Tab-separated table of C-alpha atoms and ligand atoms in Angstrom:
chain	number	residue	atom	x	y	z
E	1	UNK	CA	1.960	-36.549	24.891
E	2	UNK	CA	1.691	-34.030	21.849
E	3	UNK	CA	0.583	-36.061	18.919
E	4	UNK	CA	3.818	-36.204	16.314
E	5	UNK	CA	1.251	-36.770	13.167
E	6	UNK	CA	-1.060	-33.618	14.065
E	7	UNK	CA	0.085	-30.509	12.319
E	8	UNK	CA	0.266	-27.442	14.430
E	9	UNK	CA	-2.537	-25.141	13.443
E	10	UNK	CA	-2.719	-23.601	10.036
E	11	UNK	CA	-4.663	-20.876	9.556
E	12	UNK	CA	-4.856	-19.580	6.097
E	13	UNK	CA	-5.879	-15.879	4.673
E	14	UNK	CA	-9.426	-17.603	4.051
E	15	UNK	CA	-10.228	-19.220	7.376
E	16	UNK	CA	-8.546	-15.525	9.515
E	17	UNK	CA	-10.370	-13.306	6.791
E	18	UNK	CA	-13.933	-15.413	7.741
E	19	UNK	CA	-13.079	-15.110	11.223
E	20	UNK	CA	-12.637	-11.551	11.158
E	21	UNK	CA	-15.784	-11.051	9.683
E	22	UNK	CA	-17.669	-12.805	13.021
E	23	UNK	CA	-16.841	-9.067	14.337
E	24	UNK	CA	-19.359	-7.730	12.203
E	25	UNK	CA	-22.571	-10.068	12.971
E	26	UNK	CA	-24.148	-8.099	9.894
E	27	UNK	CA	-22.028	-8.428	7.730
E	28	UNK	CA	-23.038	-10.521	4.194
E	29	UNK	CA	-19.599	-11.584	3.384
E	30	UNK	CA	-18.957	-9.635	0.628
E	31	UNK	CA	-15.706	-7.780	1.919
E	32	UNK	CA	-14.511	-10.958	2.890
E	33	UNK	CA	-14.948	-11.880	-0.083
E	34	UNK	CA	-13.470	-8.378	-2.259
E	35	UNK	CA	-9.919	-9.665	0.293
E	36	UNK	CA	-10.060	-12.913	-0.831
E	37	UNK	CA	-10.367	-11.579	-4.738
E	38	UNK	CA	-7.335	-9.367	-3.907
E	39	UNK	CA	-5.496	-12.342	-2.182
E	40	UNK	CA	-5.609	-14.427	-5.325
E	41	UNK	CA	-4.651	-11.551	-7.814
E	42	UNK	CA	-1.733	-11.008	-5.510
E	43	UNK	CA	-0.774	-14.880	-6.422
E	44	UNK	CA	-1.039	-14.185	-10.037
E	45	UNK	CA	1.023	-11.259	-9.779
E	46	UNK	CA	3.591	-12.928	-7.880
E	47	UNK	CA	4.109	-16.021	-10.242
E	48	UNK	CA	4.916	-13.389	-13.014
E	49	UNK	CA	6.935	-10.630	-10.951
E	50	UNK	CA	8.567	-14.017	-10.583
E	51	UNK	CA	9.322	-14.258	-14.219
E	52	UNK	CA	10.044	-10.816	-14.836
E	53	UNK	CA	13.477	-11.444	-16.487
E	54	UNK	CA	12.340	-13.906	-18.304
E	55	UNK	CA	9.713	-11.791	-20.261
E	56	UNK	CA	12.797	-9.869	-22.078
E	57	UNK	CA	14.761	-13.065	-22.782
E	58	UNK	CA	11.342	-14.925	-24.077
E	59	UNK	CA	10.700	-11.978	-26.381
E	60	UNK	CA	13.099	-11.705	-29.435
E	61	UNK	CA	12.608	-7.926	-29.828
E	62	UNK	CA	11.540	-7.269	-26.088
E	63	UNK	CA	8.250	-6.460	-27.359
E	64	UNK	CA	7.132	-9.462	-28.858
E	65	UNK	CA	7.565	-12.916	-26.852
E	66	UNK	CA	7.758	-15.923	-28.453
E	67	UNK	CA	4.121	-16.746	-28.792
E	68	UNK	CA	3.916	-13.697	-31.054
E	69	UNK	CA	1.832	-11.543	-28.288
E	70	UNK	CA	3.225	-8.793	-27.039
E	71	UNK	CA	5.071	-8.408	-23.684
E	72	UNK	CA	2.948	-6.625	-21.407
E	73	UNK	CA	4.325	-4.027	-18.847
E	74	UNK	CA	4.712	-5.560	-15.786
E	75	UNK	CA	2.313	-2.788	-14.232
E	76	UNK	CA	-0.517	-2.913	-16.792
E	77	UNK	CA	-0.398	-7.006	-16.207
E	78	UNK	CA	-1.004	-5.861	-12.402
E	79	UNK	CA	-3.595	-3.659	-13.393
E	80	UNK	CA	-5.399	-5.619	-15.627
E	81	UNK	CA	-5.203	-8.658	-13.072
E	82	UNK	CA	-6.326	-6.740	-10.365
E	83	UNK	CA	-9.570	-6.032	-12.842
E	84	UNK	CA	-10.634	-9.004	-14.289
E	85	UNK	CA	-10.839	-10.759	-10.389
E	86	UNK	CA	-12.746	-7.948	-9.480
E	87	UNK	CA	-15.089	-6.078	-11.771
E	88	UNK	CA	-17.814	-9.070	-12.415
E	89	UNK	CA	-18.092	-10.477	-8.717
E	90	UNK	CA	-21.067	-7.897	-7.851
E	91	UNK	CA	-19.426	-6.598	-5.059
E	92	UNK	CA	-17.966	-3.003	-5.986
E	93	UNK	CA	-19.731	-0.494	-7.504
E	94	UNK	CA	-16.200	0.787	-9.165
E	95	UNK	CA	-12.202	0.581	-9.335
E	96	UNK	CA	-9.558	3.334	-9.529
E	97	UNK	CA	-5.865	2.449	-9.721
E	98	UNK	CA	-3.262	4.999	-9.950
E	99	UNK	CA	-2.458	3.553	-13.519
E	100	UNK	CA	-5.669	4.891	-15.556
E	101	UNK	CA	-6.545	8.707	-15.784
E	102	UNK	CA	-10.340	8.151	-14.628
E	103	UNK	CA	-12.280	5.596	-12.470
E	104	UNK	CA	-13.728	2.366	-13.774
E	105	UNK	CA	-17.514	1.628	-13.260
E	106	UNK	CA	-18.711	-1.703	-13.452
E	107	UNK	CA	-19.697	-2.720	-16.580
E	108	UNK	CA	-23.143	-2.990	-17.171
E	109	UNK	CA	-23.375	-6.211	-17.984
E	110	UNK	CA	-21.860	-7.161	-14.409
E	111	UNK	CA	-23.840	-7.109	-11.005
E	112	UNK	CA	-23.293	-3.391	-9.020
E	113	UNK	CA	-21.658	-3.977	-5.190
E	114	UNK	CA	-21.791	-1.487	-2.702
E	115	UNK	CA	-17.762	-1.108	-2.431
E	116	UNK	CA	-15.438	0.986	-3.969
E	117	UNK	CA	-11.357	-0.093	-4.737
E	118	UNK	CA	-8.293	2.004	-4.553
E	119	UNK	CA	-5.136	0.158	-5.710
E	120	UNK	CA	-1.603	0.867	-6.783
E	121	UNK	CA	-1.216	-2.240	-8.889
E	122	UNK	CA	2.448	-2.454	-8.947
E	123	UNK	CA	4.420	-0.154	-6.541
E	124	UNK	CA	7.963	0.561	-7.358
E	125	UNK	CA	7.470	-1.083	-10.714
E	126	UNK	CA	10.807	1.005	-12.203
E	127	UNK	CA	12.543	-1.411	-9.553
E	128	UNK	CA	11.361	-4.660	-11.737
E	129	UNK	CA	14.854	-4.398	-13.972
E	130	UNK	CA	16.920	-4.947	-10.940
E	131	UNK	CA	15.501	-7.484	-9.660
E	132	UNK	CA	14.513	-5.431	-6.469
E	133	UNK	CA	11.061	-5.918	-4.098
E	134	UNK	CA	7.673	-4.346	-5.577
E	135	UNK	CA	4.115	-4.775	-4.170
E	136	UNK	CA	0.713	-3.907	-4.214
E	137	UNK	CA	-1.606	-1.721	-2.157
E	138	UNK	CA	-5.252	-1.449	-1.931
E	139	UNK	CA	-7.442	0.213	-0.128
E	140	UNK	CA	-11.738	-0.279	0.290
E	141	UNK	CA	-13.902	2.469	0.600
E	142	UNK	CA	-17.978	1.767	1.009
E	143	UNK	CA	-19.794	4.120	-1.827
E	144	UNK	CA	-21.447	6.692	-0.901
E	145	UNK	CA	-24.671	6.822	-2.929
E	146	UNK	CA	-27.045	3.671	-2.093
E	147	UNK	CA	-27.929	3.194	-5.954
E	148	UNK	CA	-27.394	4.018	-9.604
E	149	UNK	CA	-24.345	5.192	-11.247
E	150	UNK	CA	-21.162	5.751	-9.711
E	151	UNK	CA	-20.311	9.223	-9.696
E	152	UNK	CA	-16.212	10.056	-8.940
E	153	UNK	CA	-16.638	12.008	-5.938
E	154	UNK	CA	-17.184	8.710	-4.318
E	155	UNK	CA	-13.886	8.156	-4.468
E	156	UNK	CA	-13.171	11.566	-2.768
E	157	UNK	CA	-13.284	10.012	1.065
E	158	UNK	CA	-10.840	10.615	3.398
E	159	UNK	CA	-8.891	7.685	4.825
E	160	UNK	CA	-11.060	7.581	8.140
E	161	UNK	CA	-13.695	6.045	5.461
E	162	UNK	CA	-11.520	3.011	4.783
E	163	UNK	CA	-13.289	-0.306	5.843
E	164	UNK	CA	-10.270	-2.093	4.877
E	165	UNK	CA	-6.525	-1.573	3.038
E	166	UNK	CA	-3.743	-3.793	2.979
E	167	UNK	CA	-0.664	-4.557	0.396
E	168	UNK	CA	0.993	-7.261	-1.406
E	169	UNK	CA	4.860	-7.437	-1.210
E	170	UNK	CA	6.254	-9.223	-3.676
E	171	UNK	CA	10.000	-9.899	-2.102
E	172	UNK	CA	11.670	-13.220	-1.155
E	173	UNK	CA	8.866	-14.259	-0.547
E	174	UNK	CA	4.856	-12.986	-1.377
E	175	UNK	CA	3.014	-11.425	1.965
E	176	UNK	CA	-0.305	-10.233	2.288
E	177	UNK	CA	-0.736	-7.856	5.002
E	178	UNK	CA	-4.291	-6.169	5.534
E	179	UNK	CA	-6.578	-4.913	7.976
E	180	UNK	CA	-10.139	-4.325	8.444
E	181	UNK	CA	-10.082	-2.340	11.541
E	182	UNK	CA	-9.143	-5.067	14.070
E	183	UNK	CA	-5.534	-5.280	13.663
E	184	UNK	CA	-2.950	-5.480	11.028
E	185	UNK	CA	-1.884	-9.596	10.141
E	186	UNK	CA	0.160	-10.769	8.102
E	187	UNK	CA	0.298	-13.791	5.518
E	188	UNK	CA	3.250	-15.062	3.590
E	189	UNK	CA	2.549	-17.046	0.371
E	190	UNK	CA	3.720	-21.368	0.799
E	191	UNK	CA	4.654	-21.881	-2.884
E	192	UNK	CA	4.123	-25.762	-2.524
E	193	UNK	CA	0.632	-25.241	-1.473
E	194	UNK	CA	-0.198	-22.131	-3.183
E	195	UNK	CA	-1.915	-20.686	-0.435
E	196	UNK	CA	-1.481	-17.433	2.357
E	197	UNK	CA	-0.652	-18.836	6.002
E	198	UNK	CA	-1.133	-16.414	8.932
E	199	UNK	CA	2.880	-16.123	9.731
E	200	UNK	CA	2.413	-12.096	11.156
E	201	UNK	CA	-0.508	-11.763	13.341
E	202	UNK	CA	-1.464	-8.621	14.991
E	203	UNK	CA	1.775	-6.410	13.917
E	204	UNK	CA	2.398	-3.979	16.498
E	205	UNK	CA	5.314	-1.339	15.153
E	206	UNK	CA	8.491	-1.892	17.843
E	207	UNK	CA	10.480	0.606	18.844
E	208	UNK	CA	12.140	2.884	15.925
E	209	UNK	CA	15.261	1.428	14.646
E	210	UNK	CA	15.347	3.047	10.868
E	211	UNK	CA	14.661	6.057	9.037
E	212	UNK	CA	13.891	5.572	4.478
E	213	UNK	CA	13.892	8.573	2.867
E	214	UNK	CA	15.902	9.895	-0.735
E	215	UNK	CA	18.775	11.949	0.900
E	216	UNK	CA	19.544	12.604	-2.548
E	217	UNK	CA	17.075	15.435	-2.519
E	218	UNK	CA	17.945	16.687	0.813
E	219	UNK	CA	18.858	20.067	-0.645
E	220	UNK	CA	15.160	20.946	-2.238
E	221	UNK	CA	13.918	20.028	1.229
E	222	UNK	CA	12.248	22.655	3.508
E	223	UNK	CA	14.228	23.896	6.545
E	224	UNK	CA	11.977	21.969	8.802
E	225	UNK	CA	12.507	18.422	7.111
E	226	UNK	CA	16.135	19.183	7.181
E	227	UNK	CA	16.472	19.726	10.786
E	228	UNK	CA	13.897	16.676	11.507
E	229	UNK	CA	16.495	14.563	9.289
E	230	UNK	CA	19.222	15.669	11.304
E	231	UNK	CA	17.048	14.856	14.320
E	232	UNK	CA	16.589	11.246	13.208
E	233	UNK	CA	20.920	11.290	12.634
E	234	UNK	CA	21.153	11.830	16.180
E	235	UNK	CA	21.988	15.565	15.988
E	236	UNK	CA	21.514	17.182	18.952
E	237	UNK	CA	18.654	14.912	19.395
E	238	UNK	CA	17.054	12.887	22.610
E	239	UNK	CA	17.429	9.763	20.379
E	240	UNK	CA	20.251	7.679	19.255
E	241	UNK	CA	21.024	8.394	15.370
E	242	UNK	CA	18.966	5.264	13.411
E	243	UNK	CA	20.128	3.487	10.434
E	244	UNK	CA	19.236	4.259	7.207
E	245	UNK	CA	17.172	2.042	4.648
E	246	UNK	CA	15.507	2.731	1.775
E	247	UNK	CA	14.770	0.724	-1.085
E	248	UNK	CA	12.563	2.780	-3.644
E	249	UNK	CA	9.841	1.067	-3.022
E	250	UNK	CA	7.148	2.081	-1.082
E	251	UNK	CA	5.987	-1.047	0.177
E	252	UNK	CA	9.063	-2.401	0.692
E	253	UNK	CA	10.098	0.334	2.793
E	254	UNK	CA	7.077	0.668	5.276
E	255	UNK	CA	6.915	-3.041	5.565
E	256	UNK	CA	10.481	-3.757	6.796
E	257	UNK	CA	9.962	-0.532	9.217
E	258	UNK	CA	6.510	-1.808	10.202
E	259	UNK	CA	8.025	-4.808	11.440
E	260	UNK	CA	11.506	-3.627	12.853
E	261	UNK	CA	10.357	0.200	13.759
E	262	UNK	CA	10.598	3.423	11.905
E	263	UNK	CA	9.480	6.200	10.150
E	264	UNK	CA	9.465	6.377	6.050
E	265	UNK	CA	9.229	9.984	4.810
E	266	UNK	CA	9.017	11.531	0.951
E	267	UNK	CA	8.652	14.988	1.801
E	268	UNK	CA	7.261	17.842	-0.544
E	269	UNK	CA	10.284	19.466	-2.100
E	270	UNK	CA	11.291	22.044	-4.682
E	271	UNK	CA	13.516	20.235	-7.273
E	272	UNK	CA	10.160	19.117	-9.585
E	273	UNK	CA	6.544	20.916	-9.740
E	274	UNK	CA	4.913	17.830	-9.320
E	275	UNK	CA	6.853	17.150	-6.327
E	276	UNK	CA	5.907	20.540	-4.402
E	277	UNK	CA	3.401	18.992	-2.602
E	278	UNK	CA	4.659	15.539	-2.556
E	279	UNK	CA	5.617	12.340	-4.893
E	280	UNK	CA	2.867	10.083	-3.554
E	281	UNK	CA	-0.916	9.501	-4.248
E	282	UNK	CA	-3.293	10.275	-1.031
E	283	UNK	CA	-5.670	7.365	-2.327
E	284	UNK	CA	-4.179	4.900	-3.972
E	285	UNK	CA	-0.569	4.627	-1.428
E	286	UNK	CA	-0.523	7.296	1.326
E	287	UNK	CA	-4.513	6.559	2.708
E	288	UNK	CA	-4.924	2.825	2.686
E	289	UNK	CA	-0.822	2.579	4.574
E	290	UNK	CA	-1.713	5.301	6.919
E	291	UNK	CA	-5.151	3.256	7.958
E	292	UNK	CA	-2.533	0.460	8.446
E	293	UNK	CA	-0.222	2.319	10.563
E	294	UNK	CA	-2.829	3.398	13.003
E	295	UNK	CA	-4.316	0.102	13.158
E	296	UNK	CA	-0.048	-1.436	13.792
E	297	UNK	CA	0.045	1.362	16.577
E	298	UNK	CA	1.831	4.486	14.354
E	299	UNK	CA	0.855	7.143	12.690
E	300	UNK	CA	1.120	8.964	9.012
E	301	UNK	CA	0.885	12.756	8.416
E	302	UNK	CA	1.671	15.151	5.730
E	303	UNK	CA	3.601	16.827	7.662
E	304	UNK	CA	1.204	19.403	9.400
E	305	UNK	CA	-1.872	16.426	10.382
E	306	UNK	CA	-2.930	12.812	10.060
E	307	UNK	CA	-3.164	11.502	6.425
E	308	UNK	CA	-6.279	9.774	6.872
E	309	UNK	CA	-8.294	13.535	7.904
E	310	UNK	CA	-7.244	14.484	4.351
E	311	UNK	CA	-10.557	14.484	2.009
E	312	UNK	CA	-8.930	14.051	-1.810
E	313	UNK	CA	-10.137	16.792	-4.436
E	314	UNK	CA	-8.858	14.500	-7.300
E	315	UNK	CA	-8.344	11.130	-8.269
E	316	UNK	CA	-5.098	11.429	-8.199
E	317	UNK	CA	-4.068	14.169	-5.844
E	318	UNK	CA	-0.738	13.911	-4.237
E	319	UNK	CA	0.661	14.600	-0.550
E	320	UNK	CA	3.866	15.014	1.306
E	321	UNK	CA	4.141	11.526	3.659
E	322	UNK	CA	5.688	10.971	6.901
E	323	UNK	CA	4.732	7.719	8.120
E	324	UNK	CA	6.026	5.334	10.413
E	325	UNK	CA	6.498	5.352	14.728
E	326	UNK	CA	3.923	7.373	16.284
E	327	UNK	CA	6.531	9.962	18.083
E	328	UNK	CA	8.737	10.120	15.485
E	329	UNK	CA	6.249	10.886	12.783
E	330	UNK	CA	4.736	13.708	15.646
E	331	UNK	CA	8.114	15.112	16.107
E	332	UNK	CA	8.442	16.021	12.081
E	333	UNK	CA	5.238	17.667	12.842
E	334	UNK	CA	6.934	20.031	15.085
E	335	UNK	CA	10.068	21.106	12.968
E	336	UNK	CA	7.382	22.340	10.133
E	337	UNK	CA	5.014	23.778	12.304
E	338	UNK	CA	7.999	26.009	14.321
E	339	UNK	CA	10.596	26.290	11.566
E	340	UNK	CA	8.257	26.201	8.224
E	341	UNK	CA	4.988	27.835	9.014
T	1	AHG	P1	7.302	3.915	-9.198
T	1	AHG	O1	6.122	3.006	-8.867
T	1	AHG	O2	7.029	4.830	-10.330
T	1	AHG	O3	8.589	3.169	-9.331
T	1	AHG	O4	7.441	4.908	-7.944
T	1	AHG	C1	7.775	4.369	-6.742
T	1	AHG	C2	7.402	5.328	-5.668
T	1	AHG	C3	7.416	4.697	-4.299
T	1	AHG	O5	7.164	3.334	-4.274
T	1	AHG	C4	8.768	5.027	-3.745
T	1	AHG	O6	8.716	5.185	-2.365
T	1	AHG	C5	9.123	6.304	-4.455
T	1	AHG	O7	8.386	6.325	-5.662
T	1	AHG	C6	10.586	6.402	-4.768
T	1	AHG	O8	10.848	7.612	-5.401
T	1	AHG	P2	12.353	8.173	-5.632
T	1	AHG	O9	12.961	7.333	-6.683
T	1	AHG	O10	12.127	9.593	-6.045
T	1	AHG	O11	13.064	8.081	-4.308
């Protein structure tokens, strides 16, 4: 008879993250260790996404709180969280997060690691007002160079490069979902224990049942991505029309279609010059998801390949993303190759 006073096994991000590493019998630890960083600043993050309200109500003028400091930006708190738990550890050799201009080295007076770290440190942040879902994504690239300075073409590796990416989704609850090239898992955050506990192991995407995308731009789209839409509506189409969602937030959106099937697209369009060849950043949100959608069975392209064959030119480059279900990211492949090309 099952023993009523044994607890049925919990395995938290620490104990799955060590046993993941038994995969690589040379490895030192140290990327379990750059996850484990990342799984704690996701905590901190959480516990004041949590308060987000709050911040404006503390502060009398909204810039000021009560203490007299002043009310940091929900995304630079990310930022500079995401920072501080990572820059003196010795493990990277340097950061770059899609809120500062240029990459960070490691300080000199810190140790130098051999890793590099891509990070969006608060996706969908202009969703914080309304109370809506926001999250985190990281990626971790090895550097290139064995010693010495980092230089920032070290950053410029394409996605096949990644040894690990994952994301934080801060919604009703806090997940952590990451891989490192076994799998995609999934951890949700127990507030009265404080920790991650495997609740999503080895997410395989099910069959499509939603499309996310901004129909609001519909008209600047290309001809292709206006047909594929229509295609994903059920017009004239060997699938049955799916539902739309879509939240704003990247995250948000890929993670409910990661686990209930379906493709998330923000095309290139023509309404904003910035936007011609796409909204999103290749390194610090397209890449490291991409990596994950493989891993969860999918598939991400720009529309005319796989994201993660693209090698970046710039820090901050962006791309056209189609990402999701393995055929139905394929198919939009097809509309732009026969009706845009
Ligand atoms: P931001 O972090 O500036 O709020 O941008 C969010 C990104 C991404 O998370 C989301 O998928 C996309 O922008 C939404 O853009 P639209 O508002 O143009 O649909």
């Amino acid at each position: 008879m099952a023993d009523q006073a044994d607890p049925s096994p919990i395995i938290t991000i620490e104990r799955h993250i060590l046993d993941e590493q038994t995969f690589h019998p040379e490895a030192t630890g140290t990327l379990t260790n750059i996850l484990y960083d990342l799984a704690l600043a996701g905590k901190v993050i959480a516990s004041k996404t949590a308060r987000a309200g709050l911040a404006e109500i503390l502060g009398l003028t909204g810039d000021i709180n009560i203490q007299g400091e002043k009310v940091m930006k929900l995304d630079r708190f990310a930022d500079l969280t995401i920072t501080r738990l990572t820059d003196h550890t010795g493990r990277l050799a340097g950061l770059a997060s899609e809120e500062n201009a240029a990459f960070m080295p490691i300080p000199d007076k810190y140790p130098m690691g051999k890793y590099l770290l891509v990070f969006d440190p608060l996706d969908g942040s202009s969703n914080v007002d309304f109370n809506m879902p926001v999250g985190t994504i990281f990626g971790i690239y090895r550097r290139v160079k064995e010693s010495g300075p980092v230089d920032e073409s070290e950053f410029f590796q394409p996605g096949r490069n990644l040894v690990a990416a994952g994301y934080i989704a801060y919604g009703t609850s806090t997940m952590f979902v990451y891989t490192a090239g076994h799998g995609v898992h999934g951890f949700t955050l127990d507030p009265s224990v404080g920790e991650f506990l495997l609740s999503h192991p080895n997410i395989a995407i099910p069959k499509a049942k939603y499309f996310s995308v901004n129909l609001g731009y519909q008209l600047y789209w290309s001809l292709g991505v206006q047909r594929y839409t229509e295609y994903l509506q059920g017009h004239e189409s060997d699938i049955k029309g799916l539902s739309l969602r879509y939240i704003g937030t990247l995250v948000s959106d890929f993670h409910r279609n990661l686990l209930a099937g379906g493709v998330f697209y923000y095309p290139a369009d023509s309404k904003d010059p910035k936007a011609r060849t796409g909204k999103l950043r290749l390194l610090y949100e397209a890449a490291p998801l991409a990596f994950i959608a493989e891993q969860a069975g999918g598939y991400a392209s720009d529309g005319r390949g796989p994201i993660l064959d693209i090698t970046p030119d710039s820090l901050h480059q962006r791309t056209p993303l189609f990402i999701g279900n393995r055929d139905l990211v394929m198919k939009v492949e097809d509309f732009i190759r026969g009706l845009d090309d």
